[in-house]
GROMACS .gro file of C-alpha atoms in nm:
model
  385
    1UNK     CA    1   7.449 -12.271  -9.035
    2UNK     CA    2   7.479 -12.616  -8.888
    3UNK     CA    3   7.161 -12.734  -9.010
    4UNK     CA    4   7.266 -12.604  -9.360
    5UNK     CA    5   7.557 -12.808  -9.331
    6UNK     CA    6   7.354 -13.105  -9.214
    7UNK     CA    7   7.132 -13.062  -9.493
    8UNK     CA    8   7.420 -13.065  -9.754
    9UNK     CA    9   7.615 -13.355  -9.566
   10UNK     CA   10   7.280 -13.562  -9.568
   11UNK     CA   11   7.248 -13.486  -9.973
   12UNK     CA   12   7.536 -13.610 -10.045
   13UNK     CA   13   7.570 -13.913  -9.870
   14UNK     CA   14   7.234 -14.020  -9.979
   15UNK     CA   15   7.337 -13.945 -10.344
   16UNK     CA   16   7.648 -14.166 -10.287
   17UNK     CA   17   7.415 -14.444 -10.199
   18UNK     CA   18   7.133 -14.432 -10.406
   19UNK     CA   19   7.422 -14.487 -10.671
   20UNK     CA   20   7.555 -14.796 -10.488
   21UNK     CA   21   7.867 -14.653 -10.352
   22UNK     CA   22   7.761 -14.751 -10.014
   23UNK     CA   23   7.499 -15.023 -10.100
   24UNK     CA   24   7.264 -15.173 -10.381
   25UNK     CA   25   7.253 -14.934 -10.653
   26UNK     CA   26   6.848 -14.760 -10.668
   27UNK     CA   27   6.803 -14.857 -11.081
   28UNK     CA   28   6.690 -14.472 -11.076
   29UNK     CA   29   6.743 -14.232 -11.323
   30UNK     CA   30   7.018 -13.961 -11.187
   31UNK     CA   31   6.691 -13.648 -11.163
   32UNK     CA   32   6.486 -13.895 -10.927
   33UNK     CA   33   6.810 -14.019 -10.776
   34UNK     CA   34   6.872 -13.612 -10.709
   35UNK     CA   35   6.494 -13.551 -10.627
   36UNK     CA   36   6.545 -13.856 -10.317
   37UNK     CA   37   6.870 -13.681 -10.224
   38UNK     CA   38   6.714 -13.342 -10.208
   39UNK     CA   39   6.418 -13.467 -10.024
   40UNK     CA   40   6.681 -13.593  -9.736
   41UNK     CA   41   6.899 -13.356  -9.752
   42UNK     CA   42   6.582 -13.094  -9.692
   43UNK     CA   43   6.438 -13.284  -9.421
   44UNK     CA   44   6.769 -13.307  -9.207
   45UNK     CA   45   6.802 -12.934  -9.272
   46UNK     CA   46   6.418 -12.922  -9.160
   47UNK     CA   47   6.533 -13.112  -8.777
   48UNK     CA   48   6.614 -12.728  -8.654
   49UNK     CA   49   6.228 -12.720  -8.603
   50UNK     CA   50   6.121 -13.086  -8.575
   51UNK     CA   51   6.285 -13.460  -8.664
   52UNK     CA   52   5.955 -13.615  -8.809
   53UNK     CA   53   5.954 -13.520  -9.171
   54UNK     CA   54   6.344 -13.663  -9.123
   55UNK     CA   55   6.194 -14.028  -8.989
   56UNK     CA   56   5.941 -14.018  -9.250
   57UNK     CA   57   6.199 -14.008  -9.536
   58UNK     CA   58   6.407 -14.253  -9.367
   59UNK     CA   59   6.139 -14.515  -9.356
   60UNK     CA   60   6.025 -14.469  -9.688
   61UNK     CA   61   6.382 -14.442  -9.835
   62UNK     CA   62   6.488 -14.743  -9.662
   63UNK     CA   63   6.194 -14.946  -9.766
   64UNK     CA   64   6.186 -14.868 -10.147
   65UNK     CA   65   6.535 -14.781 -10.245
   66UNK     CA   66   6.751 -14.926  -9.888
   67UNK     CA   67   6.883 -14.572  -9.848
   68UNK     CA   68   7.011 -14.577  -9.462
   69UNK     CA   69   7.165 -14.223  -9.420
   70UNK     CA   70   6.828 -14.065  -9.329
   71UNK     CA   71   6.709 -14.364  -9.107
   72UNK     CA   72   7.060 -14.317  -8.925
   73UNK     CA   73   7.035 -13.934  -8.826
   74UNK     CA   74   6.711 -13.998  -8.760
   75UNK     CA   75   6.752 -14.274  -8.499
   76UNK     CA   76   7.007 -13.980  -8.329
   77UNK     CA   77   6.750 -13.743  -8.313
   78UNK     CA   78   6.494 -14.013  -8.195
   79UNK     CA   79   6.733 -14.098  -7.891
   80UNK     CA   80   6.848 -13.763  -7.815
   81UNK     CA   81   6.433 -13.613  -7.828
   82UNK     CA   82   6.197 -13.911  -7.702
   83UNK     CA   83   6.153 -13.926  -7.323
   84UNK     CA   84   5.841 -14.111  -7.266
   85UNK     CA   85   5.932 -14.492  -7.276
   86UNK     CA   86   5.597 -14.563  -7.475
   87UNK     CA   87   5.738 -14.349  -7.778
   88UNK     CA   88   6.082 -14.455  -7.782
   89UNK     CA   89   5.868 -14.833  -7.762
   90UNK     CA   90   5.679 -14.698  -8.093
   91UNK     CA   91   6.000 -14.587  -8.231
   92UNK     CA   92   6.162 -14.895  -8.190
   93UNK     CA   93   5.902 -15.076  -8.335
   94UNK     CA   94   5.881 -14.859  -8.634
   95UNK     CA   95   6.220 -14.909  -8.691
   96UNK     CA   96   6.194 -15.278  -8.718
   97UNK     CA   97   5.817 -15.299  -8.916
   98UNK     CA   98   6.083 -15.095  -9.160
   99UNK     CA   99   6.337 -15.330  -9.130
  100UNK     CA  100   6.093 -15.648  -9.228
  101UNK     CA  101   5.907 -15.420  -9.534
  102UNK     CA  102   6.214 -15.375  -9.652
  103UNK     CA  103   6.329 -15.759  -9.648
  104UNK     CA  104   6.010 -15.841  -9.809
  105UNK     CA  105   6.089 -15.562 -10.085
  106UNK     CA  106   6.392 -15.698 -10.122
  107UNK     CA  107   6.332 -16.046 -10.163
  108UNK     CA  108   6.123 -15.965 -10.408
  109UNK     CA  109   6.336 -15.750 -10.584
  110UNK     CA  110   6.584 -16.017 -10.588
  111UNK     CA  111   6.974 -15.954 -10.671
  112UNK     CA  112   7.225 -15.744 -10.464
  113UNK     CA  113   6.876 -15.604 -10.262
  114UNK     CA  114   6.807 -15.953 -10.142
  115UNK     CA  115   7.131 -16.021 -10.031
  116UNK     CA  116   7.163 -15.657  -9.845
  117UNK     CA  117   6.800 -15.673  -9.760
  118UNK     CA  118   6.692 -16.009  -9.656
  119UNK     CA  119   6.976 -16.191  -9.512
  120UNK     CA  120   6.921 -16.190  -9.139
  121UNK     CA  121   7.265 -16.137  -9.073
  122UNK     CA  122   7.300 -15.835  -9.272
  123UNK     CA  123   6.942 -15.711  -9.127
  124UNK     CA  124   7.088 -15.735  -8.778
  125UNK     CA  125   7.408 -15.569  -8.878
  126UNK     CA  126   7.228 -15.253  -9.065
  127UNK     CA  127   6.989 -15.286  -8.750
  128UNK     CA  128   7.263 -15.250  -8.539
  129UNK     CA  129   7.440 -14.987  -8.706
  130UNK     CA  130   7.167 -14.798  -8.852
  131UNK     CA  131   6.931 -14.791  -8.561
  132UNK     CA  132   7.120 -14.904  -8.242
  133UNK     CA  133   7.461 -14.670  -8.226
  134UNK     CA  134   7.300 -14.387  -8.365
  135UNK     CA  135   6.980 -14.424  -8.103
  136UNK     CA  136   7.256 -14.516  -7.809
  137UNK     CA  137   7.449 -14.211  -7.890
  138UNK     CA  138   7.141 -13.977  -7.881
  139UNK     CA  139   7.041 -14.129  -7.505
  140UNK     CA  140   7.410 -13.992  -7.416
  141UNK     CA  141   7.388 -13.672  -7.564
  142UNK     CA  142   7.066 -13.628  -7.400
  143UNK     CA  143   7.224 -13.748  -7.053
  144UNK     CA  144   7.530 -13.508  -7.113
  145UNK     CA  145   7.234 -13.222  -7.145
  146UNK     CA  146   7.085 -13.322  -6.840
  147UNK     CA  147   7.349 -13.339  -6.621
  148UNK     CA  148   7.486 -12.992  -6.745
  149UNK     CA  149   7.151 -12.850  -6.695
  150UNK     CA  150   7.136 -12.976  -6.348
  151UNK     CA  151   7.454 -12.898  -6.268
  152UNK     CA  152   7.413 -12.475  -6.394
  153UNK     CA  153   7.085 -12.498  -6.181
  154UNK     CA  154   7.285 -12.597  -5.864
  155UNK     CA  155   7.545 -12.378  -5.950
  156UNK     CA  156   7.249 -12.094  -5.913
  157UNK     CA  157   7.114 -12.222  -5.629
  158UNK     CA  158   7.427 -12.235  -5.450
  159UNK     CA  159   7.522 -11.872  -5.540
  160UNK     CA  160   7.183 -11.767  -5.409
  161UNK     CA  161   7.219 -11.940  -5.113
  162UNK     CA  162   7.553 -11.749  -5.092
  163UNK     CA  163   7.437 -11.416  -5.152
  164UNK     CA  164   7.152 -11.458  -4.890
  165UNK     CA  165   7.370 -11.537  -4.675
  166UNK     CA  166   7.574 -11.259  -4.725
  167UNK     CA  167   7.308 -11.013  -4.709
  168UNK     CA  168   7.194 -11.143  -4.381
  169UNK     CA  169   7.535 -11.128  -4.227
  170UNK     CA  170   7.566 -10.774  -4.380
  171UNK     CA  171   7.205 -10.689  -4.230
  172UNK     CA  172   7.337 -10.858  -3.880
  173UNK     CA  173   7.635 -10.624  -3.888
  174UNK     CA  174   7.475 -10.330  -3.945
  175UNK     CA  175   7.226 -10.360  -3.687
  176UNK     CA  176   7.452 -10.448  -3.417
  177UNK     CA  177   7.704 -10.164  -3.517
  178UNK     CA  178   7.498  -9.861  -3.685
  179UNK     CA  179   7.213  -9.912  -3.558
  180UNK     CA  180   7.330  -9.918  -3.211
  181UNK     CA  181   7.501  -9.623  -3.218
  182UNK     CA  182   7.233  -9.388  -3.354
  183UNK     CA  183   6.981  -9.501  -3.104
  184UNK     CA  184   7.260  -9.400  -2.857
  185UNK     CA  185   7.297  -9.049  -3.048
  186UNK     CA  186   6.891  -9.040  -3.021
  187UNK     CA  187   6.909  -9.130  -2.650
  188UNK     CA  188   7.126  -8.837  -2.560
  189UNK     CA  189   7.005  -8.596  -2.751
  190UNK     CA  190   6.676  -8.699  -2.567
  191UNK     CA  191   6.807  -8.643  -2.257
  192UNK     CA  192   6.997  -8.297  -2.374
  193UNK     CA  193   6.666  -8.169  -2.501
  194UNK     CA  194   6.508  -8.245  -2.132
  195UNK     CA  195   6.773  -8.137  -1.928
  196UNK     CA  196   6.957  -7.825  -2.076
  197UNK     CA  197   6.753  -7.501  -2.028
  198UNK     CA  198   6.926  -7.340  -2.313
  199UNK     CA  199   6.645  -7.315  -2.552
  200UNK     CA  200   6.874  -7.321  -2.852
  201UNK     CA  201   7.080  -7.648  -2.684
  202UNK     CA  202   6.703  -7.767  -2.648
  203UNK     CA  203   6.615  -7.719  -3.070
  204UNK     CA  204   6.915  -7.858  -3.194
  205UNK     CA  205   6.883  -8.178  -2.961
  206UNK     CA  206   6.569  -8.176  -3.091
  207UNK     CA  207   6.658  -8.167  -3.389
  208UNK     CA  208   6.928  -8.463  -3.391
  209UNK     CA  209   6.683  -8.641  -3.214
  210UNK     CA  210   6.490  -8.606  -3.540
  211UNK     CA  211   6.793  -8.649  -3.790
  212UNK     CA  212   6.866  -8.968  -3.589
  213UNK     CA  213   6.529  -9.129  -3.564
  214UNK     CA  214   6.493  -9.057  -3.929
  215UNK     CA  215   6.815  -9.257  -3.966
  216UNK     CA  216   6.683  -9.546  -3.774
  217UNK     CA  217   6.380  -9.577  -3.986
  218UNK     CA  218   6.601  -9.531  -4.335
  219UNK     CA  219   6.859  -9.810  -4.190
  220UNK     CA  220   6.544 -10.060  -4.085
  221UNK     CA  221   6.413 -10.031  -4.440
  222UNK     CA  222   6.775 -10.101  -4.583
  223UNK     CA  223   6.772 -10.424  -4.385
  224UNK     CA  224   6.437 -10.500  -4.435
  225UNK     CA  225   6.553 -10.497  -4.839
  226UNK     CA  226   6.861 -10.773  -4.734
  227UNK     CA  227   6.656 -10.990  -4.537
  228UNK     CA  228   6.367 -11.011  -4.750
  229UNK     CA  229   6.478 -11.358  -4.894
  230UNK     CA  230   6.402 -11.502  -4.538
  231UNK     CA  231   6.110 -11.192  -4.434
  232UNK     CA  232   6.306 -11.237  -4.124
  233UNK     CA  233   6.477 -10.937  -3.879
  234UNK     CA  234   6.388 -11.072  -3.571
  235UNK     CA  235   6.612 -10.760  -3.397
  236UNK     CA  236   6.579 -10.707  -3.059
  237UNK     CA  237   6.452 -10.351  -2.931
  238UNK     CA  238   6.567 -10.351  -2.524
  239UNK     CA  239   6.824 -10.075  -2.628
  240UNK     CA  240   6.548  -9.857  -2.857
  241UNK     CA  241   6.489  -9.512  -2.764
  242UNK     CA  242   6.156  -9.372  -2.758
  243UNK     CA  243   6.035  -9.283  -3.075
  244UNK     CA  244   6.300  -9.538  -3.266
  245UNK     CA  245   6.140  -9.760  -3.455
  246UNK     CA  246   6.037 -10.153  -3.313
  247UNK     CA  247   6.326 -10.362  -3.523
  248UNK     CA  248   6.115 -10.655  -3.394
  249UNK     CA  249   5.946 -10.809  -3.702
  250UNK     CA  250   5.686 -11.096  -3.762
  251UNK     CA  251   5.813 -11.370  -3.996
  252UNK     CA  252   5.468 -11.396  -4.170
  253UNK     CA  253   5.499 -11.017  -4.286
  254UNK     CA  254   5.582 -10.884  -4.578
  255UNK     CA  255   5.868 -10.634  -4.551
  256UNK     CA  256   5.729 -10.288  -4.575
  257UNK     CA  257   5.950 -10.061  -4.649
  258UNK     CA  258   5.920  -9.646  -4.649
  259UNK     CA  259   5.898  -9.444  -4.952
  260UNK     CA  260   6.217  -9.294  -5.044
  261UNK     CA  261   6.258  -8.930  -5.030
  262UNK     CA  262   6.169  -8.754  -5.377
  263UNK     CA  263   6.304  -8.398  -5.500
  264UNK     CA  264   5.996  -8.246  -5.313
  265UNK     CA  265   6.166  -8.302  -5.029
  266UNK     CA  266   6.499  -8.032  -5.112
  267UNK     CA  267   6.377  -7.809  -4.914
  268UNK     CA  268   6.363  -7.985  -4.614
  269UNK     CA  269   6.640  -8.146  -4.661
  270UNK     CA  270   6.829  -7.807  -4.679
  271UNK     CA  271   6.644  -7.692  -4.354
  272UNK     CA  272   6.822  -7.975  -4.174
  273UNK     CA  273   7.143  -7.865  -4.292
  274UNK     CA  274   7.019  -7.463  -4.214
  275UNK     CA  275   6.948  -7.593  -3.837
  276UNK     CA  276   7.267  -7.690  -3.790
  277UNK     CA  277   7.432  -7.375  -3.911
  278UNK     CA  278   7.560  -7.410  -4.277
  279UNK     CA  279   7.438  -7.105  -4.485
  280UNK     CA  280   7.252  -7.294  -4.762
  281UNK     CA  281   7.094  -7.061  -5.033
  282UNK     CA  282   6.904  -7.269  -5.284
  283UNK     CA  283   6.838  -7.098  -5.689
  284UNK     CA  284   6.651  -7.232  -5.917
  285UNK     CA  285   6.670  -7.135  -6.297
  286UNK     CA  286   6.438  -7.243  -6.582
  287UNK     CA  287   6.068  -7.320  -6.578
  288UNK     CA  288   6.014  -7.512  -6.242
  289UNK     CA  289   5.828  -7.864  -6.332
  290UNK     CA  290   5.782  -8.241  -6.208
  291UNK     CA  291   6.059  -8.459  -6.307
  292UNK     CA  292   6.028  -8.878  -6.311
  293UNK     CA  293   6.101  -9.037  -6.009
  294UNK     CA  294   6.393  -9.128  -6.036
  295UNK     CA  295   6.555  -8.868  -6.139
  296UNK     CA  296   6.417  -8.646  -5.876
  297UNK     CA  297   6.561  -8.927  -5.635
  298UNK     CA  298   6.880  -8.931  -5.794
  299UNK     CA  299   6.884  -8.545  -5.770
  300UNK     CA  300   6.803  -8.540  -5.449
  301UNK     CA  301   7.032  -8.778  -5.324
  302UNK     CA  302   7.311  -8.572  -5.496
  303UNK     CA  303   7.208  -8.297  -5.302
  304UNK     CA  304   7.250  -8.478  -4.968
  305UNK     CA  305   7.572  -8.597  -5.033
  306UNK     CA  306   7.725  -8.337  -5.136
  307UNK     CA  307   7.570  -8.148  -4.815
  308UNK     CA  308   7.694  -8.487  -4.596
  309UNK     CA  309   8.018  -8.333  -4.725
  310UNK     CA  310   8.008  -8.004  -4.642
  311UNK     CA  311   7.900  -8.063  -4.257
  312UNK     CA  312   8.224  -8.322  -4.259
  313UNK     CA  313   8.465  -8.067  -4.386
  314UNK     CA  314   8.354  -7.697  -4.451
  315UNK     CA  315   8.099  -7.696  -4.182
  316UNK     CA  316   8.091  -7.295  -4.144
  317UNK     CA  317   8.082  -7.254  -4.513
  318UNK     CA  318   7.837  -7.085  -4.728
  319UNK     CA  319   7.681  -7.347  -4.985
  320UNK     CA  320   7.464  -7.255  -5.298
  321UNK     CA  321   7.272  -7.543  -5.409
  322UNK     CA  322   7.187  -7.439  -5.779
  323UNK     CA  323   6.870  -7.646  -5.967
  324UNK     CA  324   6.867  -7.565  -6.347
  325UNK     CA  325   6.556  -7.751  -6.544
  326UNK     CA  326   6.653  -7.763  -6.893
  327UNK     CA  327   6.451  -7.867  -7.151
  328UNK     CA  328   6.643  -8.233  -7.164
  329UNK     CA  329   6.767  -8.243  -6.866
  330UNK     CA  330   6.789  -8.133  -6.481
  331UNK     CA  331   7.112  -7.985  -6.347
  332UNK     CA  332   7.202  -7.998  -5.965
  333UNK     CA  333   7.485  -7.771  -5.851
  334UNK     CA  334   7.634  -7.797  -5.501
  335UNK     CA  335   7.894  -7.522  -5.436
  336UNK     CA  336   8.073  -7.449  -5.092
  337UNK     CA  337   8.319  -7.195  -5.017
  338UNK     CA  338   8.644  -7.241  -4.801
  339UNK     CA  339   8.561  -7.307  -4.475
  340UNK     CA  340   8.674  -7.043  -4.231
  341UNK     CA  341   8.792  -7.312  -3.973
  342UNK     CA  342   8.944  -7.661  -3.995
  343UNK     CA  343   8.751  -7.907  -4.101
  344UNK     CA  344   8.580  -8.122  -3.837
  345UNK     CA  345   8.738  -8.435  -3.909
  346UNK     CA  346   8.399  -8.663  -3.918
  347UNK     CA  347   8.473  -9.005  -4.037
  348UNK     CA  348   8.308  -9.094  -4.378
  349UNK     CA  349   8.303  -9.432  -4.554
  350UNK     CA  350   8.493  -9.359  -4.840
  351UNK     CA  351   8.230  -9.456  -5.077
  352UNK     CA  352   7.988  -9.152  -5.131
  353UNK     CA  353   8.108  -8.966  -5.467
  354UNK     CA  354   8.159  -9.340  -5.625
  355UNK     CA  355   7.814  -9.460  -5.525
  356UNK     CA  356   7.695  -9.154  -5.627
  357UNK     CA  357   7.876  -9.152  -5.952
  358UNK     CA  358   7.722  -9.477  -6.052
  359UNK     CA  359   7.368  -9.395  -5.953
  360UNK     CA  360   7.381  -9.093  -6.214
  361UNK     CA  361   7.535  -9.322  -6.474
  362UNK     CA  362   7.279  -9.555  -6.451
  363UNK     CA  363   7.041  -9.240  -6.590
  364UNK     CA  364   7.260  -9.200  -6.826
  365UNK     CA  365   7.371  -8.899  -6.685
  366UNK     CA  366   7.724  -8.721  -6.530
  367UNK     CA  367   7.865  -8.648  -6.204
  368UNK     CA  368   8.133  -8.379  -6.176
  369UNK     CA  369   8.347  -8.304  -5.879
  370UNK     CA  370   8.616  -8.047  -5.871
  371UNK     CA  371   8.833  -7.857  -5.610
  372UNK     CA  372   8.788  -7.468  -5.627
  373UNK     CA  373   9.064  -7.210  -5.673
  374UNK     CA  374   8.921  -7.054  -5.376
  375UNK     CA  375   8.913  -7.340  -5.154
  376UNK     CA  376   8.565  -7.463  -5.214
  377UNK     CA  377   8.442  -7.766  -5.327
  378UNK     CA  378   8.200  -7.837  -5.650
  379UNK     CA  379   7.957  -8.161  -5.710
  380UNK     CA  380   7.755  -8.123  -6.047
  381UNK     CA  381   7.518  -8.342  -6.206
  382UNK     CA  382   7.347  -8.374  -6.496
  383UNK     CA  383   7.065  -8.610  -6.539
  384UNK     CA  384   6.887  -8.665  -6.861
  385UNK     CA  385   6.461  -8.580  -6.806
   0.00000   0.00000   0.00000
């Protein structure tokens, strides 16, 4: 739209002059007089995709007929567009091998073109005017451009600066807090599993010992992810256990981190949770078949939650995780009854069901949690597949 306007604006003010409103009049009949104004006023609408057609009228216009409008907006376009110094040198001097063809045309011509035309003051003054401002004013605009665009790209840079920063200080935090206290968990469960000579004691420290280590090598993978900006951990691994994984990390490596579980993995997932003596029954209805990645990631990570959930606060209660493949979709259903004792009190971020909630949104699916009448506990999802 504001090229069309340009177009129309540059139409009419060449129309005004060509009739000597706003210099010598052209001696043209008013359909060429409207032909010269249509040919500017189509080659300023033409500058959307390039200028030159827009010079080429301007010199020609000025030279025959003195028409300046085009020769103006063009000397804007050539200041605001030329960079190299040897074409706004060519530009220049195209501008003033105009400026003496036209003097010559109009002495020649004689009358008010003379006077307008060949006068050196007036050539300096329509020089001035016609090429200088308009030329000046495009180097500005251009320098206005430059500046913002500089100033946006530090703006980025700054805020990426910022965010690494952040996500190493996050990374820092979480090693020298979580990470710390699982390989502690890991360590005594080590030592529970060597010492005790209760054979069921001995599994289940066996089995945290797993759960944990598993943990360590999920949490290294997280922070590999945060400080992959800098491909530097640099972590040190005196406090370890055996088996942990070596947080000590090369800075010429490329972070490498772990596949993430896929829905293959419910069952052992449930196993874990079986081990440490929730009742989980799994049921599957509907033809059993693969599912895209990440929805059988989503899925699964549903699944865990809601399980992380159940060990926090219904610990003794029987759960029935329900899979339903429908023909759109996949349906996970994680259902426990009231717990026959009070709830552990394990301390939870906060944050699960919401970053869980997001995470099936972003399928374009829904999460659904809901209290039961019975004093259970529901978390339902529906992913599109």
């Amino acid at each position: 739209m504001r090229f069309v306007l340009l177009g129309a604006a540059m139409f009419g003010l060449s129309l005004f002059v060509l009739q000597g409103q706003a210099g010598a009049p052209s001696g043209l009949p008013l359909p060429a007089e409207l032909a010269v104004a249509a040919a500017a006023g189509l080659a300023a609408w033409w500058t959307r995709r390039s200028w030159w057609p827009l010079a080429a009228v301007a010199a020609a216009g000025h030279v025959l007929l003195l028409l300046w409008p085009p020769l103006l907006a063009a000397s804007y376009h050539a200041g605001r567009d030329l960079v190299r110094g040897r074409d706004v040198a060519a530009y220049l001097g195209g501008c003033a091998a105009v400026f003496g063809a036209s003097a010559l045309m109009g002495a020649w011509r004689e009358g008010v073109r003379e006077v307008l035309a060949a006068t050196p003051g007036n050539v300096l003054f329509m020089a001035l005017a016609v090429v200088g401002l308009p030329f000046a004013l495009g180097l500005w605009t251009r320098a206005r451009r430059e500046v913002r665009r500089r100033a946006e790209r530090e703006q980025i840079m700054r805020a990426e600066q910022v965010r690494a920063e952040e996500r190493a200080r996050i990374a820092r935090e979480m090693h020298d807090v979580v990470a710390h206290r699982v390989s502690l968990i890991v360590l005594h469960a080590g030592a529970l599993e060597v010492r005790t000579g209760d054979e069921e004691a001995a599994r289940t420290a066996a089995l945290i010992g797993g759960i944990g280590r598993e943990a360590l090598t999920n949490l290294r993978d997280v922070l590999g992810v945060l400080r992959a900006t800098d491909r530097a951990t640099g972590c040190a691994t005196d406090w370890a256990p055996d088996g942990a994984p070596d947080w000590t990390s090369d800075r010429r490596q490329a972070v490498e981190v772990a596949p993430p579980p896929t829905f293959a993995d419910l069952d052992r997932l449930l196993d874990q949770s079986r081990a440490l003596g929730v009742e989980v029954v799994r049921h599957d209805e509907g033809e059993v078949r693969e599912v895209e990645p990440a929805v059988g990631r989503t899925a699964y990570r549903v699944v865990q939650e809601a399980l992380t959930n159940v060990h926090r606060h219904a610990a003794d209660a029987r759960t029935d995780v329900r899979v339903r493949y429908r023909p759109e979709a996949l349906e996970v259903e994680v259902r426990n009854r009231a717990p026959a004792s009070p709830p552990a009190g394990l301390p939870g971020a906060g944050w699960g069901l919401v970053g869980l909630r997001e995470r099936v949104e972003l399928l374009g699916g829904t999460l659904r949690t809901s209290a039961q009448d019975d004093g259970g506990f529901l978390v339902a999802a529906r992913i599109p597949a």
